[in-house]
Coordinates of C-alpha atoms in Angstrom, one line a residue:
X52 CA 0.0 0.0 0.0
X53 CA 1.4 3.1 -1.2
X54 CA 0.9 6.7 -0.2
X55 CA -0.3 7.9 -3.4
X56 CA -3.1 5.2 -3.2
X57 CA -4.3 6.6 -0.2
X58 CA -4.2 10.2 -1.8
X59 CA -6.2 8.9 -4.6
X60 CA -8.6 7.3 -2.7
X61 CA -9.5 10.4 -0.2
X62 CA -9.5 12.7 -3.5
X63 CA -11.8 10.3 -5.3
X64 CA -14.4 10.1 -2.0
X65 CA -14.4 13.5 -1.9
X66 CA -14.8 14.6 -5.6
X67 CA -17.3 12.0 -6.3
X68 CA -15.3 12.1 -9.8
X69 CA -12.3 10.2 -11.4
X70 CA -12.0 12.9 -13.4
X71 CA -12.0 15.6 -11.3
X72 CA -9.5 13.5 -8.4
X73 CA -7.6 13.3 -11.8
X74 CA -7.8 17.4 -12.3
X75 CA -6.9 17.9 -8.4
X76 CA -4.1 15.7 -8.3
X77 CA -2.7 16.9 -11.5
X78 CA -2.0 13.2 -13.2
X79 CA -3.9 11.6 -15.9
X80 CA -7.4 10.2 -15.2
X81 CA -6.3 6.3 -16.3
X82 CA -3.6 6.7 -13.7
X83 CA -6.1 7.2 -10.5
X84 CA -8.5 4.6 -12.1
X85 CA -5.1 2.2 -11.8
X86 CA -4.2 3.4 -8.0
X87 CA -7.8 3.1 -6.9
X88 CA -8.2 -1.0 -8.7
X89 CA -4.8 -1.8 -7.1
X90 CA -5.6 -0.8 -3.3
X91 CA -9.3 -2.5 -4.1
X92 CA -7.2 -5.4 -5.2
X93 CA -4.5 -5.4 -2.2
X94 CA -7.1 -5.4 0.3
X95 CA -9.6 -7.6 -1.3
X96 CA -13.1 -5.4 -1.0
X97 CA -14.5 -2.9 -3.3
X98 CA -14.1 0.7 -2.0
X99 CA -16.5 2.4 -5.1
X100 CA -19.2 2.1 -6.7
X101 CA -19.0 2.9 -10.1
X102 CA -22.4 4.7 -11.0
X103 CA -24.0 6.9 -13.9
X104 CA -23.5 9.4 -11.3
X105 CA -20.2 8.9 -10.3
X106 CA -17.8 7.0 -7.8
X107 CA -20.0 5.8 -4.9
X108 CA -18.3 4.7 -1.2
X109 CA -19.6 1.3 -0.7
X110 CA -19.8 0.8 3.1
X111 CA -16.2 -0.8 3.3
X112 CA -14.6 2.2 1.5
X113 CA -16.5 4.4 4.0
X114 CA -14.8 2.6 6.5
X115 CA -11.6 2.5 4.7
X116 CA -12.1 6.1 4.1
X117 CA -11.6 6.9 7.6
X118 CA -8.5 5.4 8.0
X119 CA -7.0 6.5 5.3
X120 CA -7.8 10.4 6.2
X121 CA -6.1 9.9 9.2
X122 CA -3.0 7.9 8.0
X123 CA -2.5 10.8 5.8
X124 CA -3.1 13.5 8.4
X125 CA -0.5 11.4 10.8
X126 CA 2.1 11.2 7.7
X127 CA 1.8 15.1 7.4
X128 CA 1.9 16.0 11.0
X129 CA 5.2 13.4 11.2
X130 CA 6.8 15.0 8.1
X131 CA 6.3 18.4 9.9
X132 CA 7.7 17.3 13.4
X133 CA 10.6 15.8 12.0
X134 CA 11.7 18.9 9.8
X135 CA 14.3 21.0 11.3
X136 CA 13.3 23.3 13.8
X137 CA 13.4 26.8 13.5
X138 CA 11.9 29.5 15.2
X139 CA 8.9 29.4 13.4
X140 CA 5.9 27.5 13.9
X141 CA 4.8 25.6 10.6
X142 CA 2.7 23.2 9.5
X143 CA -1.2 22.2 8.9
X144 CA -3.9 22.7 10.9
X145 CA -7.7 21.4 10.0
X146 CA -10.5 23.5 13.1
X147 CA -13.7 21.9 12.3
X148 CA -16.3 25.2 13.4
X149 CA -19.9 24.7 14.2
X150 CA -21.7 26.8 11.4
X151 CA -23.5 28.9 13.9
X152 CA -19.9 30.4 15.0
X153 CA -18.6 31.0 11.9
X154 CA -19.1 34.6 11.1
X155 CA -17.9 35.6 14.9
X156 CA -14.6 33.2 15.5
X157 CA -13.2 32.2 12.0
X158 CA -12.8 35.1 10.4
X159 CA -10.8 36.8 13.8
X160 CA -9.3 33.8 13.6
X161 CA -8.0 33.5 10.5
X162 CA -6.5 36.8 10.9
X163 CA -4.8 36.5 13.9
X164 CA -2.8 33.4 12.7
X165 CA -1.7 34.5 9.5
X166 CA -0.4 37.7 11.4
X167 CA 1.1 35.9 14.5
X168 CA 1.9 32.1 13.0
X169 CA 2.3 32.5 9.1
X170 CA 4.2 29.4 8.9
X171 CA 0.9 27.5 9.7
X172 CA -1.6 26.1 6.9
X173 CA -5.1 27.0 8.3
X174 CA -7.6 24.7 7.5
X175 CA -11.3 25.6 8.3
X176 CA -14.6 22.8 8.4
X177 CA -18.5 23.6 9.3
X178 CA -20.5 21.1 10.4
X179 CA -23.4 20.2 13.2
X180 CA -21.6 18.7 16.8
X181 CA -22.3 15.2 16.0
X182 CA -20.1 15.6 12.7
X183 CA -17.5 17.4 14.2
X184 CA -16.7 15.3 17.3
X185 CA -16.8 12.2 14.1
X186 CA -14.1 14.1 12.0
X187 CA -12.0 14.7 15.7
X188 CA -12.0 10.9 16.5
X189 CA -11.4 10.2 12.8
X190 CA -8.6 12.9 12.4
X191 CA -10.4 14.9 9.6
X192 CA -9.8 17.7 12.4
X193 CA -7.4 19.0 14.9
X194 CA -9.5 20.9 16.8
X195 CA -12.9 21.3 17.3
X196 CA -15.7 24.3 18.2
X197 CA -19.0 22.1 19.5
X198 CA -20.9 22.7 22.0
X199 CA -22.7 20.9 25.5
X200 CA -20.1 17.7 25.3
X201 CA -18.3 16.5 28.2
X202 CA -14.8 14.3 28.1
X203 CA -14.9 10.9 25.7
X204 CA -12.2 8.6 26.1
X205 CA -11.1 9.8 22.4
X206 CA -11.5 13.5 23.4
X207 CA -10.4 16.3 25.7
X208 CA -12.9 18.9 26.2
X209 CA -12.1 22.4 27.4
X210 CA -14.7 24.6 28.4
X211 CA -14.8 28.0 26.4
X212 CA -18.1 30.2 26.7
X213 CA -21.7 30.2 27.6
X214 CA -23.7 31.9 25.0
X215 CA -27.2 32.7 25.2
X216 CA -30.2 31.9 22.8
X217 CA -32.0 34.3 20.9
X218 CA -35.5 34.7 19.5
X219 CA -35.0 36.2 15.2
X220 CA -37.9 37.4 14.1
X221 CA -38.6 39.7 11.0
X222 CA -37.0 43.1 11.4
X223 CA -40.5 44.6 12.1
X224 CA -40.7 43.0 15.0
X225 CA -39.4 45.3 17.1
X226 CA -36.8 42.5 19.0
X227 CA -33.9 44.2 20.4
X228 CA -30.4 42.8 21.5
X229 CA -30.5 44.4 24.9
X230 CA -34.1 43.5 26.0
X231 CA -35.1 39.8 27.0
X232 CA -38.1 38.4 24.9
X233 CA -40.3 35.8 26.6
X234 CA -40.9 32.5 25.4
X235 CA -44.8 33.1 26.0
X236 CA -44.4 35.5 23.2
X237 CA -42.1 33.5 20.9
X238 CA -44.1 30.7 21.4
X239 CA -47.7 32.6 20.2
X240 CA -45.9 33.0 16.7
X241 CA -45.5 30.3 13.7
X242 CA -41.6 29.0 14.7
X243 CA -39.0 27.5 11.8
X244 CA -36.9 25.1 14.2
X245 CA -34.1 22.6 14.1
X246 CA -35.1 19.3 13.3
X247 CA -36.1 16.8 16.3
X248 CA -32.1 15.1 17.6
X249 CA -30.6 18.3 16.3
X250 CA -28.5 19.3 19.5
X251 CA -30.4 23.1 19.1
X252 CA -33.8 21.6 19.3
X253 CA -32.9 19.5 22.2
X254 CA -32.4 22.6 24.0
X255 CA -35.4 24.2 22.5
X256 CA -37.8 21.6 23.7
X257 CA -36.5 21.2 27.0
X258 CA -36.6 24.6 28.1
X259 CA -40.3 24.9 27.0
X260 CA -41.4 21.8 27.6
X261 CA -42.7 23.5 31.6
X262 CA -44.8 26.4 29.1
X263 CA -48.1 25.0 28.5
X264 CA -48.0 26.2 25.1
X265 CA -47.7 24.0 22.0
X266 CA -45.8 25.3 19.3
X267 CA -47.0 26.4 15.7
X268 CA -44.1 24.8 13.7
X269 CA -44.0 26.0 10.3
X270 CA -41.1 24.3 9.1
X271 CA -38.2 22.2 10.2
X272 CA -34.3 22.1 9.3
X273 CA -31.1 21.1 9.4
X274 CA -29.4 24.0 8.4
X275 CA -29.0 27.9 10.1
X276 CA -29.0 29.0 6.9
X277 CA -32.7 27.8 6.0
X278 CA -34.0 29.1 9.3
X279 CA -33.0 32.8 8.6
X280 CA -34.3 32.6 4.7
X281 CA -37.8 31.5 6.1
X282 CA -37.9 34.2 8.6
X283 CA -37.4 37.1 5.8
X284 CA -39.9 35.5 4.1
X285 CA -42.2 36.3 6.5
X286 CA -42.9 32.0 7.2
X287 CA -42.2 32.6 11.2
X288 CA -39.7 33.4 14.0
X289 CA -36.9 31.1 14.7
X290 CA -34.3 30.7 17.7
X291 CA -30.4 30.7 17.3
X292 CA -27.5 31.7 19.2
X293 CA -26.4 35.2 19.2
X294 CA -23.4 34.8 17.2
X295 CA -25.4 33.4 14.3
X296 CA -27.2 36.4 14.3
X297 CA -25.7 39.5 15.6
X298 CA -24.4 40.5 11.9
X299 CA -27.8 40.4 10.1
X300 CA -29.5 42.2 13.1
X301 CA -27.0 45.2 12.8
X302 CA -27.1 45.2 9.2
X303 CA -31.3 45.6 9.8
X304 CA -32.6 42.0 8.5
X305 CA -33.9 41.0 11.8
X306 CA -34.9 42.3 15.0
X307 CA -33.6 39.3 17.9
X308 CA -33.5 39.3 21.4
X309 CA -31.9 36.7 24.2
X310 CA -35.0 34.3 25.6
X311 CA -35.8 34.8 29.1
X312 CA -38.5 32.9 31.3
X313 CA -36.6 30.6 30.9
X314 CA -33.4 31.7 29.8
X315 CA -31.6 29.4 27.1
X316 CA -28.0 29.1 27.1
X317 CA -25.7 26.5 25.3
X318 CA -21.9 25.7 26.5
X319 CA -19.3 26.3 23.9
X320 CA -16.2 23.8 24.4
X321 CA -12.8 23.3 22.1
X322 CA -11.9 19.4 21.8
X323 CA -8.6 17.6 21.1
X324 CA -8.0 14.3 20.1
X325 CA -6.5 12.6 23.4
X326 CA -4.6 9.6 21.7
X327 CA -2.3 11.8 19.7
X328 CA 0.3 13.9 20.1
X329 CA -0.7 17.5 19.4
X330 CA 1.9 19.3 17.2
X331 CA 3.4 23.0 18.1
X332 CA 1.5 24.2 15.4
X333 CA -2.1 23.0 16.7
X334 CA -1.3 24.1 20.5
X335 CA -1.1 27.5 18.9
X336 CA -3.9 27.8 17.1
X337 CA -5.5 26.5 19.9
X338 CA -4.0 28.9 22.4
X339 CA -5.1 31.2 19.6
X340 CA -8.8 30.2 19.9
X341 CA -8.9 30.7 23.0
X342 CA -7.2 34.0 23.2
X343 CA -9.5 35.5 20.2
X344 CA -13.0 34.4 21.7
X345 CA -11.8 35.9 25.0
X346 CA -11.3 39.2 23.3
X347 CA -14.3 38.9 21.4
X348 CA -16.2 38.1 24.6
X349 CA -15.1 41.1 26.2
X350 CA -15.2 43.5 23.3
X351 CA -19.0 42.4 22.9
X352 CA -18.4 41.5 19.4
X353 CA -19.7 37.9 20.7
X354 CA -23.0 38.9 21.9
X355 CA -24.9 37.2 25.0
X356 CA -21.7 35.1 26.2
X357 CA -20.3 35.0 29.2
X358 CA -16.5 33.1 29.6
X359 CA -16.0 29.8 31.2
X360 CA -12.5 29.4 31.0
X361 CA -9.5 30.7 29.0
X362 CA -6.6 28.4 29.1
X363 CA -3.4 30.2 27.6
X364 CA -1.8 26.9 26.5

């Protein structure tokens, strides 16, 4: 088993394409075709499924899939370690981000490693909690933004923030940041909410489930991005965290406030894989999370959150 099999393979899974693993590797399409039949061959299971719609995982190469990411993440991070040290800090670093807290932390973020770490490779993934603590136990990740999660045995947890909830509603409304909305009110309009097992709508229906109101759901989704489009167009209010937020309310596309009676909060932790040994490069951008979210915290750039610990290392 050769490296560039593995290369292939990951590049194949995620372009869906021969051709286009061909065009991002740079080599011609026959050749991945040959490096993808010869690891199917050497381990004696079909990884793909070749379809009318392209290459296919078949539930062994998903598995296989897995392993291969983080053989190649553990080849990188050894070819960086073993490279003469200087007195910069260099190599790759993959932060997977929930997609709430992408518009407040990553692009601070990103800043403040180019300017103090430009040596390092910044590598930036969105997904829901359960994905990201997956891609952190598979090594697709180095770090990870998620939020309520405890300690795993394949995961170290640091607390980082408490962040409140907030009720979005049309910009007519007349929500504002620094008044508390009650979920009495929220709960007399038609709601777009999280699916049911989305971590959000866990939250949601717990803290209401003591209001003896039934909600009017209008619609339900996986995606932040869905639940603001159906609010401007006028299908209901929804309920997200401040930092998902804060940015359209000051730009005037909704009107949001934090919920109160109750009041809904989430917990905002970092996680690192515990089995592996974490690079210089990852401990800073780490320390760099941590620094950055502290700042916006007290700047009020990260609305509605209150700290819960800042290690500096």
């Amino acid at each position: 088993m050769e490296m560039k099999q593995l290369i292939a393979m990951v590049t194949v899974a995620e372009a869906g394409s021969v051709t286009y693993a061909a065009q991002m590797l740079h080599i011609v399409q026959p050749a991945v075709t040959r490096q993808i039949k010869t690891l199917e061959d050497e381990l004696g299971v079909v990884l793909f499924d070749r379809t009318r719609h392209g290459m296919v995982l078949t539930s062994a190469g998903e598995v296989f899939l897995s392993h291969a990411r983080r053989a190649l993440q553990e080849l990188e991070r050894a070819r960086t370690e073993l490279t003469p040290q200087t007195g910069e800090i260099t190599g790759p670093v993959s932060v997977g981000v929930l997609e709430s807290l992408l518009d407040v932390i990553v692009p601070p973020l990103a800043s403040s490693v180019a300017a103090r770490f430009p040596g390092v490779e910044l590598r930036v993934m969105s997904g829901f909690s359960g994905y990201l603590q997956n891609w952190l136990d598979d090594g697709v990740v180095d770090i990870a933004v998620l939020y309520n999660l405890a300690d795993t045995p394949a995961m170290r947890v640091k607390p980082l923030l408490s962040e409140r909830l907030w009720a979005v509603a049309p910009a007519d409304a007349g929500l504002v940041p620094t008044e508390d909305v009650t979920w009495h009110r929220v709960l007399s309009r038609a709601l777009i909410l999280p699916i049911v097992g989305h971590g959000l709508r866990t939250l949601i229906d717990r803290a209401r489930s003591d209001i003896p109101i039934e909600p009017k759901i209008s619609l339900e989704t996986n995606s932040m991005s869905v639940q603001k489009q159906m609010v401007l167009a006028g299908r209901g209010w929804t309920i997200l965290p401040g930092a998902g937020v804060a940015r359209d309310v000051e730009e005037g596309k909704f009107s949001a406030a934090p919920l109160a009676e109750p009041s809904l909060s989430r917990s905002v932790v970092v996680g690192l894989q515990r089995a592996t040994r974490i690079s210089r490069a990852v401990r800073a951008v780490n320390s760099e999370l941590f620094r950055v979210s502290r700042d916006l915290v007290n700047s009020g750039t990260w609305p509605s959150a209150t700290l819960l610990d800042t290690p500096t290392h």
